[in-house]
Coordinates of C-alpha atoms in Angstrom, one line a residue:
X145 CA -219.2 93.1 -70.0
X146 CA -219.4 95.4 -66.7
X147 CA -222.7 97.0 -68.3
X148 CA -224.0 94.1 -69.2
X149 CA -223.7 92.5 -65.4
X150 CA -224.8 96.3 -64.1
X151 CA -227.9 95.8 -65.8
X152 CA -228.7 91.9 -64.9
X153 CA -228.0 92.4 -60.9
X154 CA -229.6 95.5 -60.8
X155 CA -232.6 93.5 -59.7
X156 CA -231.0 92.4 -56.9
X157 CA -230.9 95.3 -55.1
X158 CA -234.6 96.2 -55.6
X159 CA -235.5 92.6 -53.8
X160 CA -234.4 93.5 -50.9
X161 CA -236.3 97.0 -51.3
X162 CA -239.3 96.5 -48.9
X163 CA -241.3 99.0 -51.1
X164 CA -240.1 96.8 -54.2
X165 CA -241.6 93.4 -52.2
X166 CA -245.1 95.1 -51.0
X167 CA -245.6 96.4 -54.3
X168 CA -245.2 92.8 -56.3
X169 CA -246.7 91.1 -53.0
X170 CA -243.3 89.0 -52.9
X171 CA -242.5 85.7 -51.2
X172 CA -239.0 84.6 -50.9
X173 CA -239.5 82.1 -53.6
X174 CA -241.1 84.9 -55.9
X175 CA -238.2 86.4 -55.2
X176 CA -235.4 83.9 -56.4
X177 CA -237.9 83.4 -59.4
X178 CA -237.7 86.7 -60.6
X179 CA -233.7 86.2 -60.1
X180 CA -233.4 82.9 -62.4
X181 CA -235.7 84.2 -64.7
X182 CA -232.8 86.0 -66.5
X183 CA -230.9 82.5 -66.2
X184 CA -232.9 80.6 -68.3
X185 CA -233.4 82.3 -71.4
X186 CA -229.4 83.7 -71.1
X187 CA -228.1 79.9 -71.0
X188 CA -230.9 78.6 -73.7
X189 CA -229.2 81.3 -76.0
X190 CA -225.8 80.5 -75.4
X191 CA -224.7 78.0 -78.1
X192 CA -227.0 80.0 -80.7
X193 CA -225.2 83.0 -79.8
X194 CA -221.7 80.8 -79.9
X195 CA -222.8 80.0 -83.2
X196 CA -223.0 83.5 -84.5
X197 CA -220.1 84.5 -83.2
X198 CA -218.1 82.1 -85.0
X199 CA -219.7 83.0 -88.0
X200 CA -220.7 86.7 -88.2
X201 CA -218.0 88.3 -86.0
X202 CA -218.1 91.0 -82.6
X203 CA -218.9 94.3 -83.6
X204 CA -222.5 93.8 -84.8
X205 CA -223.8 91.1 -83.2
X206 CA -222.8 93.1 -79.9
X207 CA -224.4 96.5 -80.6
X208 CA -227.6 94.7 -81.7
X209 CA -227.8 93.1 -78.2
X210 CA -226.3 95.8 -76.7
X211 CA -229.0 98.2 -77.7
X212 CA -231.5 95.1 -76.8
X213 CA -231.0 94.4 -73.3
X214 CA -230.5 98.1 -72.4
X215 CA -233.9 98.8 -73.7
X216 CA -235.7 96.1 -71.8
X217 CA -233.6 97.1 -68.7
X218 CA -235.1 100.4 -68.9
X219 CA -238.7 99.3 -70.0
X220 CA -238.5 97.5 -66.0
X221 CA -239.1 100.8 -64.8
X222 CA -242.6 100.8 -66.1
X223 CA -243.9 97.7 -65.4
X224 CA -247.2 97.4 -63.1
X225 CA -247.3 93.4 -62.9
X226 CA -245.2 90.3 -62.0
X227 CA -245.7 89.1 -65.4
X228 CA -244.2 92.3 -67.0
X229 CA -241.2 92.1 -65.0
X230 CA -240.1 88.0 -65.8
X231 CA -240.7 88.9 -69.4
X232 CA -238.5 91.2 -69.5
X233 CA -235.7 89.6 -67.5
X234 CA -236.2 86.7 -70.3
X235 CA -235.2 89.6 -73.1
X236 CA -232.2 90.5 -71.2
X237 CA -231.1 87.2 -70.8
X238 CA -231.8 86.5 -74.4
X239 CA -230.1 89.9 -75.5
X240 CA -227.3 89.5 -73.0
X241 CA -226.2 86.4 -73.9
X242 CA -223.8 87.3 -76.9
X243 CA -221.5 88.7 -74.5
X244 CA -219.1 85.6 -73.3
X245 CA -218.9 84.0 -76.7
X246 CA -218.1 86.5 -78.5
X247 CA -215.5 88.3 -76.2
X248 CA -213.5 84.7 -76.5
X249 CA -213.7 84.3 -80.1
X250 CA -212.2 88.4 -80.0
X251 CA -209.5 87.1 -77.3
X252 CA -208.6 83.6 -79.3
X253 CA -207.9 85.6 -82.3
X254 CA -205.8 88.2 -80.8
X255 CA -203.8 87.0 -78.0
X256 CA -201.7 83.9 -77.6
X257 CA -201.4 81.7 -74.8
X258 CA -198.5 83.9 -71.9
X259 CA -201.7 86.3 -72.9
X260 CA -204.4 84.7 -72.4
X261 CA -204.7 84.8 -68.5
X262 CA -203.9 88.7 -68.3
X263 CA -206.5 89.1 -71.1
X264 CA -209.2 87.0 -69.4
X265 CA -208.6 88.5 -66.0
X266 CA -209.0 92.1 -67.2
X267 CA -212.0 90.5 -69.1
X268 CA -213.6 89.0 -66.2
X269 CA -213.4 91.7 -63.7
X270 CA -216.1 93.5 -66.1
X271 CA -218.2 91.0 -64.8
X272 CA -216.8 91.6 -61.2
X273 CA -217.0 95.2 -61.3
X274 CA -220.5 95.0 -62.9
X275 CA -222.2 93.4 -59.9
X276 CA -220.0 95.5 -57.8
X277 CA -220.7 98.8 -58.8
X278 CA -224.5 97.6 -59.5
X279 CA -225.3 96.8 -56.1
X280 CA -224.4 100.2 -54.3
X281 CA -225.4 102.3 -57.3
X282 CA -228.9 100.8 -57.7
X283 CA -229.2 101.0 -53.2
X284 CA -228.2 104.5 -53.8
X285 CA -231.3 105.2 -56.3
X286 CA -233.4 103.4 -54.4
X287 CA -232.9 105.5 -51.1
X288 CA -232.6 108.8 -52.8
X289 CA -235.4 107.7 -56.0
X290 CA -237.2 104.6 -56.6
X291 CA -236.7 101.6 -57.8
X292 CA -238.7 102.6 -61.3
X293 CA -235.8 105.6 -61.8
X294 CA -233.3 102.5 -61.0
X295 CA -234.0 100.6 -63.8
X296 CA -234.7 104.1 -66.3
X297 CA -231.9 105.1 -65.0
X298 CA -229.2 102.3 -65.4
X299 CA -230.5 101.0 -68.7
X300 CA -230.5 104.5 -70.7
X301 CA -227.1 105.4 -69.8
X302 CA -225.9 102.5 -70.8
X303 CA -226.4 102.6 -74.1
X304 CA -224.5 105.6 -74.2
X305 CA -221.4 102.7 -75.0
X306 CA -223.1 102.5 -78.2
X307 CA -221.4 105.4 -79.3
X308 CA -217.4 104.9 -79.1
X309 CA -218.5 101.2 -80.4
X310 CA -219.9 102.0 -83.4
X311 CA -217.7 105.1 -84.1
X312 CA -214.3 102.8 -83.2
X313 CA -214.2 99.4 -83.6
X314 CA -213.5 98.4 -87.1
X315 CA -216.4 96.1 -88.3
X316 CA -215.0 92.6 -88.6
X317 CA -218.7 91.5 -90.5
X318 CA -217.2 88.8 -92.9
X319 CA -217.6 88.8 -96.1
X320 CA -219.9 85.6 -97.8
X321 CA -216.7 84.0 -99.0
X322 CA -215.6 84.2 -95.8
X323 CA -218.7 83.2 -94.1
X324 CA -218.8 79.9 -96.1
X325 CA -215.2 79.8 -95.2
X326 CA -216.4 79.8 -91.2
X327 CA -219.3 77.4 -91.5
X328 CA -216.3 74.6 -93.1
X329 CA -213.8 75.6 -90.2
X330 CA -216.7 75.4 -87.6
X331 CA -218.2 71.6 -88.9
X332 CA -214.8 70.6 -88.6
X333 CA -215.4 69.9 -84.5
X334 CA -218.8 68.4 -84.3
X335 CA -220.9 68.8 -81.4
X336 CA -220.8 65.1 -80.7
X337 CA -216.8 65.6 -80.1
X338 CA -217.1 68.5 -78.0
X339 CA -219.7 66.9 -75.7
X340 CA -217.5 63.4 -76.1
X341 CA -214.5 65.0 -74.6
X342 CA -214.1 65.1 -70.5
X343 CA -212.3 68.4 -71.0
X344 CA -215.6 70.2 -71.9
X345 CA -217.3 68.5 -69.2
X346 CA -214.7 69.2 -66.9
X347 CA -215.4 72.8 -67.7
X348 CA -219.2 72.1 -67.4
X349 CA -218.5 71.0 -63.8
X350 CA -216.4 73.6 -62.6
X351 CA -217.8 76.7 -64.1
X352 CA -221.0 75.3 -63.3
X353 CA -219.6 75.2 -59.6
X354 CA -217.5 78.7 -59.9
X355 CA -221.2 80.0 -61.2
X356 CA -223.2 79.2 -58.3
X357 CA -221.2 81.1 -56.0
X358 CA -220.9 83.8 -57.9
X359 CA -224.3 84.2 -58.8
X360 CA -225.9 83.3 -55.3
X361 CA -224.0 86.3 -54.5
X362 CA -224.9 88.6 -57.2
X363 CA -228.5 87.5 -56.5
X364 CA -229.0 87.2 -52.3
X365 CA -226.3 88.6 -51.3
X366 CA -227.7 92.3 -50.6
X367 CA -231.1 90.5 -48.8
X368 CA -228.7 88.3 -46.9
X369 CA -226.8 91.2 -45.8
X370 CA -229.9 93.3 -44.7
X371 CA -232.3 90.2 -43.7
X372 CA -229.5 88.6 -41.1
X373 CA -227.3 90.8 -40.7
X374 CA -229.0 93.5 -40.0
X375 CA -227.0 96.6 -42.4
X376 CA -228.8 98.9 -44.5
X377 CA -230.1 98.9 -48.2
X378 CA -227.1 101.3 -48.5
X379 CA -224.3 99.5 -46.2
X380 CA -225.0 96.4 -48.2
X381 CA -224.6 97.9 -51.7
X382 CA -221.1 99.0 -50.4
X383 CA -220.1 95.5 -48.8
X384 CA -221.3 93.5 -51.9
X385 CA -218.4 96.1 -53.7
X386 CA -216.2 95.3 -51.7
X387 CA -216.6 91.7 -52.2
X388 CA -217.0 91.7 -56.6
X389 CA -214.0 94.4 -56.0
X390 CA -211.7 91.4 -54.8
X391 CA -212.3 88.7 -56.6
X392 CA -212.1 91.2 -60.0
X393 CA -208.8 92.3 -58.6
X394 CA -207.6 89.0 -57.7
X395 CA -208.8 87.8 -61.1
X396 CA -206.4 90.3 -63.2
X397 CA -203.4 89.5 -60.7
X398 CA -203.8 86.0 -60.7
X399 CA -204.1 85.6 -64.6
X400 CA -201.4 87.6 -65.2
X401 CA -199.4 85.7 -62.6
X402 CA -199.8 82.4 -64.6
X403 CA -199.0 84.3 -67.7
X404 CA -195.6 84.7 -66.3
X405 CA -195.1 81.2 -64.6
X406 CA -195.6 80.0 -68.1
X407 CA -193.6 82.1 -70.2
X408 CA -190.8 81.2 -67.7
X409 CA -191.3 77.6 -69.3
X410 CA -193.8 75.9 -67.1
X411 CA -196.5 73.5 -67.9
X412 CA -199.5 76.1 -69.1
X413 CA -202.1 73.3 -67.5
X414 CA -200.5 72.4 -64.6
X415 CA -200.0 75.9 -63.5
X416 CA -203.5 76.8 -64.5
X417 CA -204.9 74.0 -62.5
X418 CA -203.0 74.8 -59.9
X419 CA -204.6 78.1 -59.4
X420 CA -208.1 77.2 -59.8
X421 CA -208.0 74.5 -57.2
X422 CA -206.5 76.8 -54.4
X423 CA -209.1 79.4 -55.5
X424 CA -212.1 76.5 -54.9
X425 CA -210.2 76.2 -51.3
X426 CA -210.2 79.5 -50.6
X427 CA -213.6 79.5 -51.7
X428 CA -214.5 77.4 -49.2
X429 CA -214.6 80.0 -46.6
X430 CA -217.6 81.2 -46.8
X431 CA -218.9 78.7 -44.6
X432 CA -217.0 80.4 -41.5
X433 CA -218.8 83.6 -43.0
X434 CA -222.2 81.8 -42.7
X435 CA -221.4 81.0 -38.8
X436 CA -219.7 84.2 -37.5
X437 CA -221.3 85.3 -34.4
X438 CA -220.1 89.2 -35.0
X439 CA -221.1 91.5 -38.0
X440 CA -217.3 92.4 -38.7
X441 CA -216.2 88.7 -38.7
X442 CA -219.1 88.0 -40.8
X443 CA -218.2 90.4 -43.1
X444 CA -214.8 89.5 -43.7
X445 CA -215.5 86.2 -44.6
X446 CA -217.6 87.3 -47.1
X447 CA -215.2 89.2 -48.7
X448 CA -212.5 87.1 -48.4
X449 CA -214.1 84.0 -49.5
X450 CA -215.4 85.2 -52.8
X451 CA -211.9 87.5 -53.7
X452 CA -210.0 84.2 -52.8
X453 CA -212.2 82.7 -55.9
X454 CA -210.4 85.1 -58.0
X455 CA -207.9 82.5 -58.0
X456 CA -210.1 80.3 -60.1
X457 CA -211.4 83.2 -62.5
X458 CA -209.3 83.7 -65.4
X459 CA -207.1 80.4 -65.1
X460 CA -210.1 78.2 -65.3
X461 CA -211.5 79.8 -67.9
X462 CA -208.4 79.8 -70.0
X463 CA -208.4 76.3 -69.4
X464 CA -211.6 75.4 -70.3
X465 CA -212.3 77.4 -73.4
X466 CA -209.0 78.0 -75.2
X467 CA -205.9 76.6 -73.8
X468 CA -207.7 73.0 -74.5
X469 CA -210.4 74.5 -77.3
X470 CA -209.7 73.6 -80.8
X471 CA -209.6 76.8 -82.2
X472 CA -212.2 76.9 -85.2
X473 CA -214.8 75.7 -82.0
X474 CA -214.1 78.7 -79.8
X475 CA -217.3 79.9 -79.7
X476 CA -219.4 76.6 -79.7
X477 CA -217.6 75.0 -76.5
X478 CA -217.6 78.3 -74.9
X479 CA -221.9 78.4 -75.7
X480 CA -221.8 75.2 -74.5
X481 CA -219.8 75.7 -71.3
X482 CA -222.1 79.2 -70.6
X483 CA -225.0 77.2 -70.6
X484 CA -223.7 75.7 -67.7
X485 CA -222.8 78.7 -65.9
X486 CA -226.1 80.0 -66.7
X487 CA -227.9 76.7 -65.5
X488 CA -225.8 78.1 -62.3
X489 CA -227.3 81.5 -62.1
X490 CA -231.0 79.9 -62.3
X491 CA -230.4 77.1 -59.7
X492 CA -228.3 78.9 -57.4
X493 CA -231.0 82.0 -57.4
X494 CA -234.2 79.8 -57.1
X495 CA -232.8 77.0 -55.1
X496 CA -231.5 79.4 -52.8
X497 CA -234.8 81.2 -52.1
X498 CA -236.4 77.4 -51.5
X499 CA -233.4 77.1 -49.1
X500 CA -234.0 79.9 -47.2
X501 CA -237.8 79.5 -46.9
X502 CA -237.4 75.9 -45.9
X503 CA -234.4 77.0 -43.1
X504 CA -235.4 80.0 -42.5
X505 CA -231.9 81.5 -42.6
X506 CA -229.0 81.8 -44.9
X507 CA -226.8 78.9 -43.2
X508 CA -228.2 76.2 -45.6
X509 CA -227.9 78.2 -48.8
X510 CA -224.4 78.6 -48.0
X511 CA -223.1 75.0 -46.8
X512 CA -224.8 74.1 -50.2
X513 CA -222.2 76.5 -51.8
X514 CA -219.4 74.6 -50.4
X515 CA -220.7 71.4 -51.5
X516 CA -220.3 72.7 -55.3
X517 CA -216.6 74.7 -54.6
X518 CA -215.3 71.0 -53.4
X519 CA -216.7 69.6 -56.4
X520 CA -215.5 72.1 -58.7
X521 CA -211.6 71.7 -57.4
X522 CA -212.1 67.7 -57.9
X523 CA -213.1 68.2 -61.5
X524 CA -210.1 70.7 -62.0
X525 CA -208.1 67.8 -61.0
X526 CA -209.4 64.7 -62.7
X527 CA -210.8 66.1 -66.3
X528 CA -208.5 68.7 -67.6
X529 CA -206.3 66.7 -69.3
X530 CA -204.4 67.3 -72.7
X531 CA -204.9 63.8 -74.1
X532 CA -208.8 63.9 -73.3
X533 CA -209.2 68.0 -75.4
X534 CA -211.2 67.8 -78.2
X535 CA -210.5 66.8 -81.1
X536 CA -211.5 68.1 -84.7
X537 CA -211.6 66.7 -88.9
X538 CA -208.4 68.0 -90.8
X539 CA -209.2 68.7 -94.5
X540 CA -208.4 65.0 -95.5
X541 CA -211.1 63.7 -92.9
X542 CA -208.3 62.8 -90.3
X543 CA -208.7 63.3 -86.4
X544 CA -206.3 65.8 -84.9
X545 CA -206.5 67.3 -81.4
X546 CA -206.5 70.8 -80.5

């Protein structure tokens, strides 16, 4: 997961690079382009790759991606045209988006539910740490190297993970008895159920919302930093750290947290909602970020706001894709759900760039953000709902919820 999000923010980095811009003759709106470009192709390939991994298992459906998307990261370095570039960031999207599906069909089957939130925190702050260790490792090859050695750099040395993988973890490749086995347990929650139930578009909404956040930061953060705020390639990379640091620290603390609410004997979705709404609040105070008339105040609102979202992390995704997630459907309704988030990565990146060449500043991009985190608690608190969870066909053709 943390390579993974290392090698689809690198870019982010390199657009703020004015060497980077005046090669590719960039506009702002090239710009968020190249950043949803990745987006698109990663959510089209979500419920595919949902499908697989419900079928086929982790182990190999990972290293072929694995060894994919680290490939085409590297193969950035050489590109000479616009054209090159996008295509690429389509194969890593594609590649890349094996990762979430899978890792909750690996979690479903090995944890149970005073687990899950510990499991998914330490899970999500791969994709914290990814963006947060991306950001001031690709400034620091862009001051010292260039941005070609970035990208040959970062992508080759990942796949260096391929080893302990393949060398470790037992191959859980079913056998055909047991794939024919999956493809019964998988039709027994149709697709028109999933989508019928408010639970999986309450996790639409809000991960859709927790997305756009997230991936405005990963994308503009770094320009914003350098563009208004006047810090340097370098001093941004370490901010933007700062910031992924939180919220994948919060994340862990406040999974495991719930975990032991719960096991105490408390409601597993009250508690869970209870979290992710504060964390939308907290959220919201980006907006004091976007307004600070100081650097240091400015700064610490950006921090603050997006480790506060932490809150929302690993509780809102235990809600939406397992504590209310039919098990046989694991990786279906969490393809489904990705697609969203991904839908968030593209609009948030390209709708942000339009923002900011309409306004001319990063003010509007970032009252838009907390239009979406007010949205996001309001569908934490009117669709996750036990009685409205899926529901899936026993063997005798009988409806039964999750």
């Amino acid at each position: 997961m943390l390579i993974s999000f290392v090698d689809r923010t690198s870019i982010s980095s390199t657009l703020a690079d004015p060497a980077f811009i005046r090669h590719f003759a960039l506009s702002s709106v090239d710009r968020g382009w190249i950043n949803a470009a990745f987006f698109w192709s990663y959510g089209v390939f979500q419920v595919p790759m949902g499908w697989i991994a419900d079928r086929y298992g982790v182990k190999w459906p990972y290293a072929i991606s694995f060894a994919l998307w680290c490939l085409a990261t590297a193969l950035m370095g050489a590109v000479t045209a616009l054209a090159g570039l996008v295509m690429l960031r389509l194969i890593i999207g594609v590649a890349e988006a094996i990762v979430i599906p899978a890792s909750y069909r690996w979690i479903r089957n090995n944890f149970d539910e005073s687990q899950n939130g510990l499991a998914v925190g330490i899970l999500a702050m791969g994709n914290k740490f990814g963006p947060a260790l991306g950001a001031p490792v690709g400034a620091w090859f862009l001051v010292n190297y260039s941005w070609r050695v970035m990208f040959i750099a970062t992508g080759l040395m990942g796949l260096l993970w391929l080893i302990p993988w393949l060398l470790m973890v037992r191959s859980d490749l079913p056998a055909k008895s047991e794939i024919t086995e999956a493809n019964l347990n998988a039709r027994s929650v149709t697709l028109g159920n999933i989508m019928s139930s408010p639970v999986v578009w309450g996790g639409l909404i809000t991960n859709f919302c927790y997305g756009y956040f997230t991936f405005y930061c990963m994308t503009w953060m770094p320009a914003y930093l350098v563009e208004q705020r006047n810090l340097s390639i370098s001093r941004s990379g370490l901010f933007t750290f700062f910031s992924f640091a939180g919220i994948a620290i919060v994340a862990a603390i406040a999974g495991w947290a719930a975990d032991r609410i719960i096991a105490r004997g408390f409601d597993p979705i009250r508690v869970r909602k209870a979290f992710t709404v504060v964390g939308f609040a907290g959220g919201c105070t980006v907006l004091l970020g976007a307004y600070a008339n100081s650097l240091g105040m400015a700064l610490f609102w950006n921090v603050l706001s997006l480790s506060l979202l932490g809150l929302v992390t690993a509780n809102n995704l235990v809600l939406s894709r397992l504590t209310l997630i039919p098990k046989p459907a694991i990786g279906l309704v969490t393809g489904v759900q990705q697609l969203a988030t991904s839908l968030a990565g593209g609009v948030s990146a390209s709708l942000s760039g339009w923002l900011l060449h309409v306004g001319g500043s990063y003010e509007l991009p970032m009252v838009v953000i907390l239009g979406f985190l007010v949205v996001g608690a309001l569908a934490t608190i009117i669709l996750y709902r036990s009685e409205w969870a899926p529901r899936v066909t026993g063997v005798h053709g009988k409806m039964r919820q999750a």
